[in-house]
Short mmCIF file of C-alpha atoms in Angstrom, two decimals:
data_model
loop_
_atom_site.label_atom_id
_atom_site.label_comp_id
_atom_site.label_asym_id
_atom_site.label_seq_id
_atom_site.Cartn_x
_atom_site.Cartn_y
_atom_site.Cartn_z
CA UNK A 134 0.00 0.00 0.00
CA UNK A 135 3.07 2.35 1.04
CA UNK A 136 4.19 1.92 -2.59
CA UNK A 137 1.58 3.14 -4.14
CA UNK A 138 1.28 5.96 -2.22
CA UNK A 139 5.00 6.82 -2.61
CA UNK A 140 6.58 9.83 -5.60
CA UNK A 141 9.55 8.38 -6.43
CA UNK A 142 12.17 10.44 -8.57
CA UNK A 143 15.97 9.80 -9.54
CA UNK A 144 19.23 12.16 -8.52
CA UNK A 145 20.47 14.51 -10.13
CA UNK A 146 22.09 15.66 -13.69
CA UNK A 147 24.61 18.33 -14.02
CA UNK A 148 25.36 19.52 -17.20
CA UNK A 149 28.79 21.37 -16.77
CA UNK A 150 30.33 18.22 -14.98
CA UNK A 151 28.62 15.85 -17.25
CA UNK A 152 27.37 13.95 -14.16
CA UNK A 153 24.54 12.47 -15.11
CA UNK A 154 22.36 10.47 -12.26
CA UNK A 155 19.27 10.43 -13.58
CA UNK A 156 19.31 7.00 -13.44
CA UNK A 157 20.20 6.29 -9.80
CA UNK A 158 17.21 5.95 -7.43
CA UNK A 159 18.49 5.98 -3.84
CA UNK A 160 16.43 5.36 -0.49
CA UNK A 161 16.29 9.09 0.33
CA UNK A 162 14.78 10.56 -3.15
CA UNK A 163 11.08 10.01 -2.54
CA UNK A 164 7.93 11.54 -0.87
CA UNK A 165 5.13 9.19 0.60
CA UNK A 166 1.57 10.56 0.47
CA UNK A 167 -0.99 9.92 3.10
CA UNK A 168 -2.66 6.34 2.37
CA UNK A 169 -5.94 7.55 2.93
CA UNK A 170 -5.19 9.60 -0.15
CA UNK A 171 -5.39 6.03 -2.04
CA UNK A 172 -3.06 4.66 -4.91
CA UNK A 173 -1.20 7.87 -7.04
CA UNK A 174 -3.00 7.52 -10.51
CA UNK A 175 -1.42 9.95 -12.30
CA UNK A 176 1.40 12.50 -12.03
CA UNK A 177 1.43 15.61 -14.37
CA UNK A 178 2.63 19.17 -14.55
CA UNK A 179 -0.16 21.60 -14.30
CA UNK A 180 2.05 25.28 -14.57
CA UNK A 181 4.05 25.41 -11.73
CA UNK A 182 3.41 22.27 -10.21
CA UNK A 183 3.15 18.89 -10.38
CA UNK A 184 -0.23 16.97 -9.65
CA UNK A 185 -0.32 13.89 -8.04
CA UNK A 186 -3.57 12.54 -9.13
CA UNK A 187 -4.87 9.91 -6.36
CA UNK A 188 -8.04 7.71 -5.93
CA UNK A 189 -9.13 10.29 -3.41
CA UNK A 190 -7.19 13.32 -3.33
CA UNK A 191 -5.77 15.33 -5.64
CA UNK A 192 -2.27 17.14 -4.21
CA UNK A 193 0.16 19.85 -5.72
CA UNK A 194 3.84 19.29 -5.37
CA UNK A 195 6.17 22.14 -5.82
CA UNK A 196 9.15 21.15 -6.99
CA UNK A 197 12.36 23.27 -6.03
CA UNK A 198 10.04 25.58 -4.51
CA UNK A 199 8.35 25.81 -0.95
CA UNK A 200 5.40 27.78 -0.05
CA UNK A 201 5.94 29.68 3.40
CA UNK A 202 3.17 31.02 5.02
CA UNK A 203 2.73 34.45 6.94
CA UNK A 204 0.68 35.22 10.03
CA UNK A 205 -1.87 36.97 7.96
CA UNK A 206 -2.21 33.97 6.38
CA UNK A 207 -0.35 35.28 3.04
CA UNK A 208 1.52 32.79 1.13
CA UNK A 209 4.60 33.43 -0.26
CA UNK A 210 6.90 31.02 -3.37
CA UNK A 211 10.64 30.68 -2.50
CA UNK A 212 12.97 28.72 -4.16
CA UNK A 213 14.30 25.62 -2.61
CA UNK A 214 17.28 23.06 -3.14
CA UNK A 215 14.79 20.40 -1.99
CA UNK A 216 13.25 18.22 -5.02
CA UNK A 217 9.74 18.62 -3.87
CA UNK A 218 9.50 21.46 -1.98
CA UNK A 219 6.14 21.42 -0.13
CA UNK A 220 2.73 18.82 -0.66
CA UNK A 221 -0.56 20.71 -0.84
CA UNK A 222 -3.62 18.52 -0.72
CA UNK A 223 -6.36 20.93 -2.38
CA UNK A 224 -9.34 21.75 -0.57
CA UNK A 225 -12.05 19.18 -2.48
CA UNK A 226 -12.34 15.55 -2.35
CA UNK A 227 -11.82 14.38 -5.66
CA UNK A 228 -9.79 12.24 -7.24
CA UNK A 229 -9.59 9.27 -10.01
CA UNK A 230 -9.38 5.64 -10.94
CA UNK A 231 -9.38 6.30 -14.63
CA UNK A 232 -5.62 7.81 -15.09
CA UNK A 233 -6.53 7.59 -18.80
CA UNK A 234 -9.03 10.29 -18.22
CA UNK A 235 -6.87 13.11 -17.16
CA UNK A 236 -6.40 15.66 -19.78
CA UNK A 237 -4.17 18.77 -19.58
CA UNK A 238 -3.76 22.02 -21.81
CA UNK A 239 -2.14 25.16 -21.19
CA UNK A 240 -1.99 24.40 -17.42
CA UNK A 241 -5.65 23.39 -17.15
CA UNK A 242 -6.69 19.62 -15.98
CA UNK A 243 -9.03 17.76 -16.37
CA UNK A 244 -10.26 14.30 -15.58
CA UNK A 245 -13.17 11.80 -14.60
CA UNK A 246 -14.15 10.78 -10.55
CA UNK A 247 -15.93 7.78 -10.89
CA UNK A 248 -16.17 7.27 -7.68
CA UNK A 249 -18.16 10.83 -7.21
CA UNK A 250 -19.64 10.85 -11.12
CA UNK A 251 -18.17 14.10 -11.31
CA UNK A 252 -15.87 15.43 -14.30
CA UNK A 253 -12.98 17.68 -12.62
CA UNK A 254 -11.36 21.21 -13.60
CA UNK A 255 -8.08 21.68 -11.82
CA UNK A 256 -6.63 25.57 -12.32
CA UNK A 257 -5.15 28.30 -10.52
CA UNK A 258 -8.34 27.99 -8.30
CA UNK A 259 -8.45 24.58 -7.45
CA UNK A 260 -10.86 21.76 -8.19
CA UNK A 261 -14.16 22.61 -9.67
CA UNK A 262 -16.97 19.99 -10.78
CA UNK A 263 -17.67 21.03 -14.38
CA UNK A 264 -20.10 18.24 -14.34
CA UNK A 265 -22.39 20.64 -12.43
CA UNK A 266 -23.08 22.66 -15.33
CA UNK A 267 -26.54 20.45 -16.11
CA UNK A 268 -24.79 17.78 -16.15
CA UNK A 269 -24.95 16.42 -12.57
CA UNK A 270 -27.63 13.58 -13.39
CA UNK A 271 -26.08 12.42 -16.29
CA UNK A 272 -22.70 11.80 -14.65
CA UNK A 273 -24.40 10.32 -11.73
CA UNK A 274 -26.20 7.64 -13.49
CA UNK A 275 -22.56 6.66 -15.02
CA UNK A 276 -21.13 6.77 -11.71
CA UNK A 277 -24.20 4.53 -10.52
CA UNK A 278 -24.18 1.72 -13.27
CA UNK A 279 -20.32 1.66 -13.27
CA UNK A 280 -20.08 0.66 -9.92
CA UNK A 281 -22.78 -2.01 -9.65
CA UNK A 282 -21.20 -3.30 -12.56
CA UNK A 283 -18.16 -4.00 -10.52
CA UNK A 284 -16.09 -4.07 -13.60
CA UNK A 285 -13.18 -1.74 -14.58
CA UNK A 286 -14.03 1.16 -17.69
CA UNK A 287 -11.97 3.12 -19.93
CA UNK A 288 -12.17 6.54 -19.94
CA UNK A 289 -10.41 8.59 -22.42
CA UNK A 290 -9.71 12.31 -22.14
CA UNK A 291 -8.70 14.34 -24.56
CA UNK A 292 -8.27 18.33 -26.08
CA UNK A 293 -9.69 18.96 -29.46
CA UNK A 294 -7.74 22.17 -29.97
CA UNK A 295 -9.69 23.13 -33.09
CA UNK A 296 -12.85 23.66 -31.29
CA UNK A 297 -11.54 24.38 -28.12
CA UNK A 298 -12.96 21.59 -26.48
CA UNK A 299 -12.59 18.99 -24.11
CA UNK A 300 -13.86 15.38 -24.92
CA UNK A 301 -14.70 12.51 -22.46
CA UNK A 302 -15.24 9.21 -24.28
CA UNK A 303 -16.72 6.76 -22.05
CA UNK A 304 -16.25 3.12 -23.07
CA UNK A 305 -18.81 1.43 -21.50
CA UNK A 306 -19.31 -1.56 -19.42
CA UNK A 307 -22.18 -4.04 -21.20
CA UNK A 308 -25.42 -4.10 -19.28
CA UNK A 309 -24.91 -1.21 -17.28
CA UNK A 310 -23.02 1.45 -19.19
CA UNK A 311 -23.79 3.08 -23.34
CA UNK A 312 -20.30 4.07 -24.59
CA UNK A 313 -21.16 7.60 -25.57
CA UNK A 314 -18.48 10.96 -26.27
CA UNK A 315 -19.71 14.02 -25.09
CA UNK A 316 -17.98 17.48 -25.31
CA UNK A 317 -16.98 20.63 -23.21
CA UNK A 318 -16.69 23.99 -24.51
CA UNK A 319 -14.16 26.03 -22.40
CA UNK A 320 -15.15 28.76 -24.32
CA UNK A 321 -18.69 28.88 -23.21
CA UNK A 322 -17.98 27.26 -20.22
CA UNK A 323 -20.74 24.25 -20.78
CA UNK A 324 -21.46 20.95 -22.17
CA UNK A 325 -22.69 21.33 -26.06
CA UNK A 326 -23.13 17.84 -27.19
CA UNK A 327 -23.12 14.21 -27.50
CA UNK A 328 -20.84 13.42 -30.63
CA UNK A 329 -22.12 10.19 -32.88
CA UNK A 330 -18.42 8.19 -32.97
CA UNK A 331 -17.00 6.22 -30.11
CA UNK A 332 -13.18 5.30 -30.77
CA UNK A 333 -11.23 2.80 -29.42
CA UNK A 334 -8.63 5.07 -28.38
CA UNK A 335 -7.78 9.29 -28.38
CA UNK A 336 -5.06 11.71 -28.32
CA UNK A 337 -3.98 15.19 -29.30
CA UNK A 338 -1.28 17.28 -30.62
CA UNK A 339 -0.65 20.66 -30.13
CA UNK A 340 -3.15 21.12 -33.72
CA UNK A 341 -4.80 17.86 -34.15
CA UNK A 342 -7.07 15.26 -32.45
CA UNK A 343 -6.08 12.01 -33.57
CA UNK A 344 -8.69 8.99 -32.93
CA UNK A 345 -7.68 4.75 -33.61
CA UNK A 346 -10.76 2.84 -35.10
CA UNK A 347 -9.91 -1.09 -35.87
CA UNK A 348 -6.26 -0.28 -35.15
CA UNK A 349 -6.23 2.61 -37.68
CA UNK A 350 -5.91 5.86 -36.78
CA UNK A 351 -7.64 9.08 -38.21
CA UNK A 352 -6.75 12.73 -38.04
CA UNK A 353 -10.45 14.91 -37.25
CA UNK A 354 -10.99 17.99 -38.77
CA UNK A 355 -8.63 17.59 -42.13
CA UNK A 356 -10.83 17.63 -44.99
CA UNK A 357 -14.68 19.97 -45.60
CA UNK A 358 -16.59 17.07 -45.40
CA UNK A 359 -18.44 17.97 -42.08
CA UNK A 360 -20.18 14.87 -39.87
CA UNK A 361 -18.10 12.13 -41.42
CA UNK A 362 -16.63 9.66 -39.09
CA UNK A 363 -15.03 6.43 -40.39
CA UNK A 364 -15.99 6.15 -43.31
CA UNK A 365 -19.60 6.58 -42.01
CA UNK A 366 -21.89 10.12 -42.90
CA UNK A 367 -23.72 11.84 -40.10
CA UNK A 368 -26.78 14.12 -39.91
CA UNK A 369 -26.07 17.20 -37.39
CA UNK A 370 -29.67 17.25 -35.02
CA UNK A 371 -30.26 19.84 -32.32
CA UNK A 372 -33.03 19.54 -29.82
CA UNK A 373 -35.07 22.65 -28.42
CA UNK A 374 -38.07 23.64 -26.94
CA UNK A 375 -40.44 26.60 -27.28
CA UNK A 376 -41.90 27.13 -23.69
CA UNK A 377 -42.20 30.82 -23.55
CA UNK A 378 -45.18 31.40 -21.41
CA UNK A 379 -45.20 27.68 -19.65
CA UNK A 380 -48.26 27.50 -17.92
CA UNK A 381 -50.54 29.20 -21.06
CA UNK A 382 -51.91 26.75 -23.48
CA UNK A 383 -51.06 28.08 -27.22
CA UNK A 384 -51.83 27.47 -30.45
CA UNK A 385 -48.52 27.03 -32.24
CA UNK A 386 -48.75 28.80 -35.75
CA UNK A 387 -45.33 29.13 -37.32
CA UNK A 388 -41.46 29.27 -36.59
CA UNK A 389 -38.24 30.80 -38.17
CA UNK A 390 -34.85 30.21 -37.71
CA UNK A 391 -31.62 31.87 -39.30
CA UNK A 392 -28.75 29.51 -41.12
CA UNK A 393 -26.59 29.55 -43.73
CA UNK A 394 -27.82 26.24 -44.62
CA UNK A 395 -31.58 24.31 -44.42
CA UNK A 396 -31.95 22.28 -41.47
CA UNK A 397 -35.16 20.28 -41.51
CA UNK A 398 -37.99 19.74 -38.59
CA UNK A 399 -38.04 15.75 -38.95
CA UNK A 400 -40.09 15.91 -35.36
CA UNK A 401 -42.39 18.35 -33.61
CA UNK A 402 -44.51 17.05 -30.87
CA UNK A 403 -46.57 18.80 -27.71
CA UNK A 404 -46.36 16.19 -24.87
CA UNK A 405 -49.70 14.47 -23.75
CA UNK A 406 -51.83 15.80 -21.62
CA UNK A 407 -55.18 15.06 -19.88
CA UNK A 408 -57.42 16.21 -23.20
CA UNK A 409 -55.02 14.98 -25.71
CA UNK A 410 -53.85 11.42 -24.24
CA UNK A 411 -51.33 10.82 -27.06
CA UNK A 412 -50.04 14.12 -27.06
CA UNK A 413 -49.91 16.05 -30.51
CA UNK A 414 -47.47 15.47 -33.07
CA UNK A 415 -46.07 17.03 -36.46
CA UNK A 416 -42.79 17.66 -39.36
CA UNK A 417 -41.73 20.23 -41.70
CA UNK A 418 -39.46 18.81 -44.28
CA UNK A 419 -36.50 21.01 -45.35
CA UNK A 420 -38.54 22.39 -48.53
CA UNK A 421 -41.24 23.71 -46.59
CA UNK A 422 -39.07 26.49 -45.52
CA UNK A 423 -38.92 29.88 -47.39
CA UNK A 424 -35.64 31.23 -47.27
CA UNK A 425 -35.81 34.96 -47.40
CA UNK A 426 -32.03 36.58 -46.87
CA UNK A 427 -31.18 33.86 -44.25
CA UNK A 428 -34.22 33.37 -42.37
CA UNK A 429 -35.65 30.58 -43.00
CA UNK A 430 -40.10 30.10 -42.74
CA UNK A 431 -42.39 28.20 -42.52
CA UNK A 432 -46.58 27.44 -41.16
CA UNK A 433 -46.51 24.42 -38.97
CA UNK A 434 -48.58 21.39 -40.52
CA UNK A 435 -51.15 19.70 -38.25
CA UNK A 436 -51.67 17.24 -35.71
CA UNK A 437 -50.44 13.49 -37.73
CA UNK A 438 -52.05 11.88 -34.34
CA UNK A 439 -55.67 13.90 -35.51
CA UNK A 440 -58.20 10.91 -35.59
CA UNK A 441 -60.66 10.25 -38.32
CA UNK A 442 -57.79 10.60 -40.96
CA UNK A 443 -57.07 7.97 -43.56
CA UNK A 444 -53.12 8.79 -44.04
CA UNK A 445 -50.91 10.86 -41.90
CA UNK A 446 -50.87 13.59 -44.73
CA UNK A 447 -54.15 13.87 -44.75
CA UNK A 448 -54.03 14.62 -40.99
CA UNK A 449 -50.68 17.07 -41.88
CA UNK A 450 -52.83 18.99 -44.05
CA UNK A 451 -56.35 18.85 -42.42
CA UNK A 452 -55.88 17.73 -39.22
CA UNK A 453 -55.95 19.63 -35.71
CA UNK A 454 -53.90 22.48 -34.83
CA UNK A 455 -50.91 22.00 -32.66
CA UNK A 456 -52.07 23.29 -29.53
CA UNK A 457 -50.58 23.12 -25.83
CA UNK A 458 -48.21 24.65 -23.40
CA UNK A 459 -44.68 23.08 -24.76
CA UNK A 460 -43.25 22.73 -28.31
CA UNK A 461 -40.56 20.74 -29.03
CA UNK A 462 -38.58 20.48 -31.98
CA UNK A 463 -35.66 18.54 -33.68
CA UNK A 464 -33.76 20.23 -35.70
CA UNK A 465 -32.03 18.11 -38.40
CA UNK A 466 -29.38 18.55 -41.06
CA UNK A 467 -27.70 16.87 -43.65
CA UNK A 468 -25.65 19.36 -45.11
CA UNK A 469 -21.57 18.15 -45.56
CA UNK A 470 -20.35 21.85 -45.78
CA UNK A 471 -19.88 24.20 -42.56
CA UNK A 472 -23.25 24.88 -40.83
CA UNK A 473 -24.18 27.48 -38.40
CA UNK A 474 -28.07 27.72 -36.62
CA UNK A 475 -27.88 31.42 -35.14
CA UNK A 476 -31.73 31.57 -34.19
CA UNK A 477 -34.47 29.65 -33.78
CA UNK A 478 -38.09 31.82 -33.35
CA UNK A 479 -41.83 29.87 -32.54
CA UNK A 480 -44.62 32.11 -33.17
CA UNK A 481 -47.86 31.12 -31.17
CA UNK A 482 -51.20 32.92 -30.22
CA UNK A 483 -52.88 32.22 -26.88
CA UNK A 484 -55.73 29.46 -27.48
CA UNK A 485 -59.20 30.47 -27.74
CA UNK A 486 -60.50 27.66 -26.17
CA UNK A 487 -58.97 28.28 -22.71
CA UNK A 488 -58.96 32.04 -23.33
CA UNK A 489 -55.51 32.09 -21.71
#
């Protein structure tokens, strides 16, 4: 247990003798952390100091420098001849089982707690659960099914540095866990989306995220063709919802939204409710859409769930109106060039039934 709680680093090399001991490991040259810390998972430099990732804990080790502390409680950075200077165990519990997680750019970590389901920023600031940006659930119900699984999972992060984003690509453990990649924007400081591939393995360069299908390995983001992964094409889709006005019942009557490109409406529904048991439900194929400078518009069709229709286009074109409190609508596109949905508008009138 000792062992793996121990940092463990070699003497020392000095260039202007040519002495060169970076090979020798002697009794003396090490640092044991706290056991309750659990096993070290992963050791890597995060600015000025290194990060001893454990089980538990996460600790900063400041190597040839020692943090001395004032009365007022200031710290102060001096230099030190002492390999690791001081051993900081930051503030939060968190910590990793999934070394293959931990991720690192431009001094910024980040990695997977299974243990807590939580997804882990370390920075100047300390630990911060980026999971909690509506994501806490999600995580959770990983963290759940991965340990009543009682098996071991991959987790692979990664930097893809021409979006800016971090990816976590979760394996998956059969029967408990989906393998699934979803992406974080450190730009907008959020989670944006579940990507459609899965690869066996990931890694970056300082340009490039490189991903290994089948033992082959593919460079993303090196040709136009947008949504193609392996050799397989991809539609882009984008859920929203239209709930302006919540507890009003509406009579949904059009919507708009600006692109450079036509996206289609390949499912609109209204949940159920106590008058309409099956809810209400509806499409607007790409063509429907008049584009006028950008904006892009279009009447809804009707109710397809409208009984006493023969087809679902007859009940499109003659059925009920789509009428309730919540609209929700996928957005769907197959376009292979650069894409970009800027707005999204419902229009809706207040139903004369309920006078609301």
């Amino acid at each position: 247990e000792k062992e793996e709680s121990l940092v463990v680093f070699s003497d020392f090399i000095d260039e202007a003798s040519n002495i060169n001991k970076l090979n020798d490991f002697i009794g003396v040259n090490n640092e044991l952390l706290p056991i309750e810390y659990g096993a070290i998972r992963k050791l890597i430099k995060a600015n000025n100091v290194l990060l001893s990732i454990c089980e538990l804990r996460t600790v900063s080790l400041y190597i040839n420098e020692a943090v001395i502390s004032s009365a007022s409680g200031d710290d102060t950075l001096v230099a030190t001849d002492k390999v690791i200077g001081n051993v900081r165990a930051m503030q939060d519990h968190y910590g990793t089982v999934n070394p293959e997680s931990v991720c690192e750019r431009e001094g910024t970590v980040v990695f997977w707690d299974g243990l807590k389901g939580a997804v882990i920023q370390v920075s100047s600031n300390g630990l911060f659960p980026i999971s909690s940006f509506r994501m806490v659930n999600h995580f959770n119900d990983i963290s759940r099914a991965f340990k009543e699984s009682g098996k071991d999972m991959r987790v692979y992060g990664v930097h893809d540095q021409y979006f800016n984003d971090n990816l976590l690509i979760f394996k998956g453990v059969d029967g408990f866990v989906e393998p699934e990649t979803v992406a974080y924007s450190n730009q907008l400081k959020r989670w944006i989306s579940f990507r459609d591939y899965v690869p066996e393995r990931a890694a970056s360069t300082s340009m490039k995220l490189v991903t290994f299908i089948n033992g082959e390995i593919y460079v993303h983001n090196s040709n136009p063709v947008h949504n193609n992964f392996y050799g397989t094409q991809y539609t882009s889709k984008i859920n929203t919802v239209s709930n302006e006005s919540a507890k009003n019942i509406k009579v949904f009557r059009a919507m708009s939204y600006e692109s450079n490109l036509p996206w289609s409406a390949p499912l609109i529904t209204i949940p159920a409710n106590s008058q309409y048991k099956l809810g209400m439900q509806s499409r607007l194929k790409a063509g429907k859409f008049v584009n006028k400078e950008g904006i892009y518009y279009s009447e809804f069709l009707k109710d397809l769930n409208s009984p006493g229709f023969a087809t679902e286009i007859e009940a499109l074109i003659d059925g009920r109106d789509l009428r309730g409190k919540i609209l929700e609508i996928v957005l769907e596109s197959d376009n292979t060039e650069h894409t970009v949905l800027f707005s999204l508008n419902v229009k809706s009138t207040p139903s004369e039934m309920s006078n609301r």
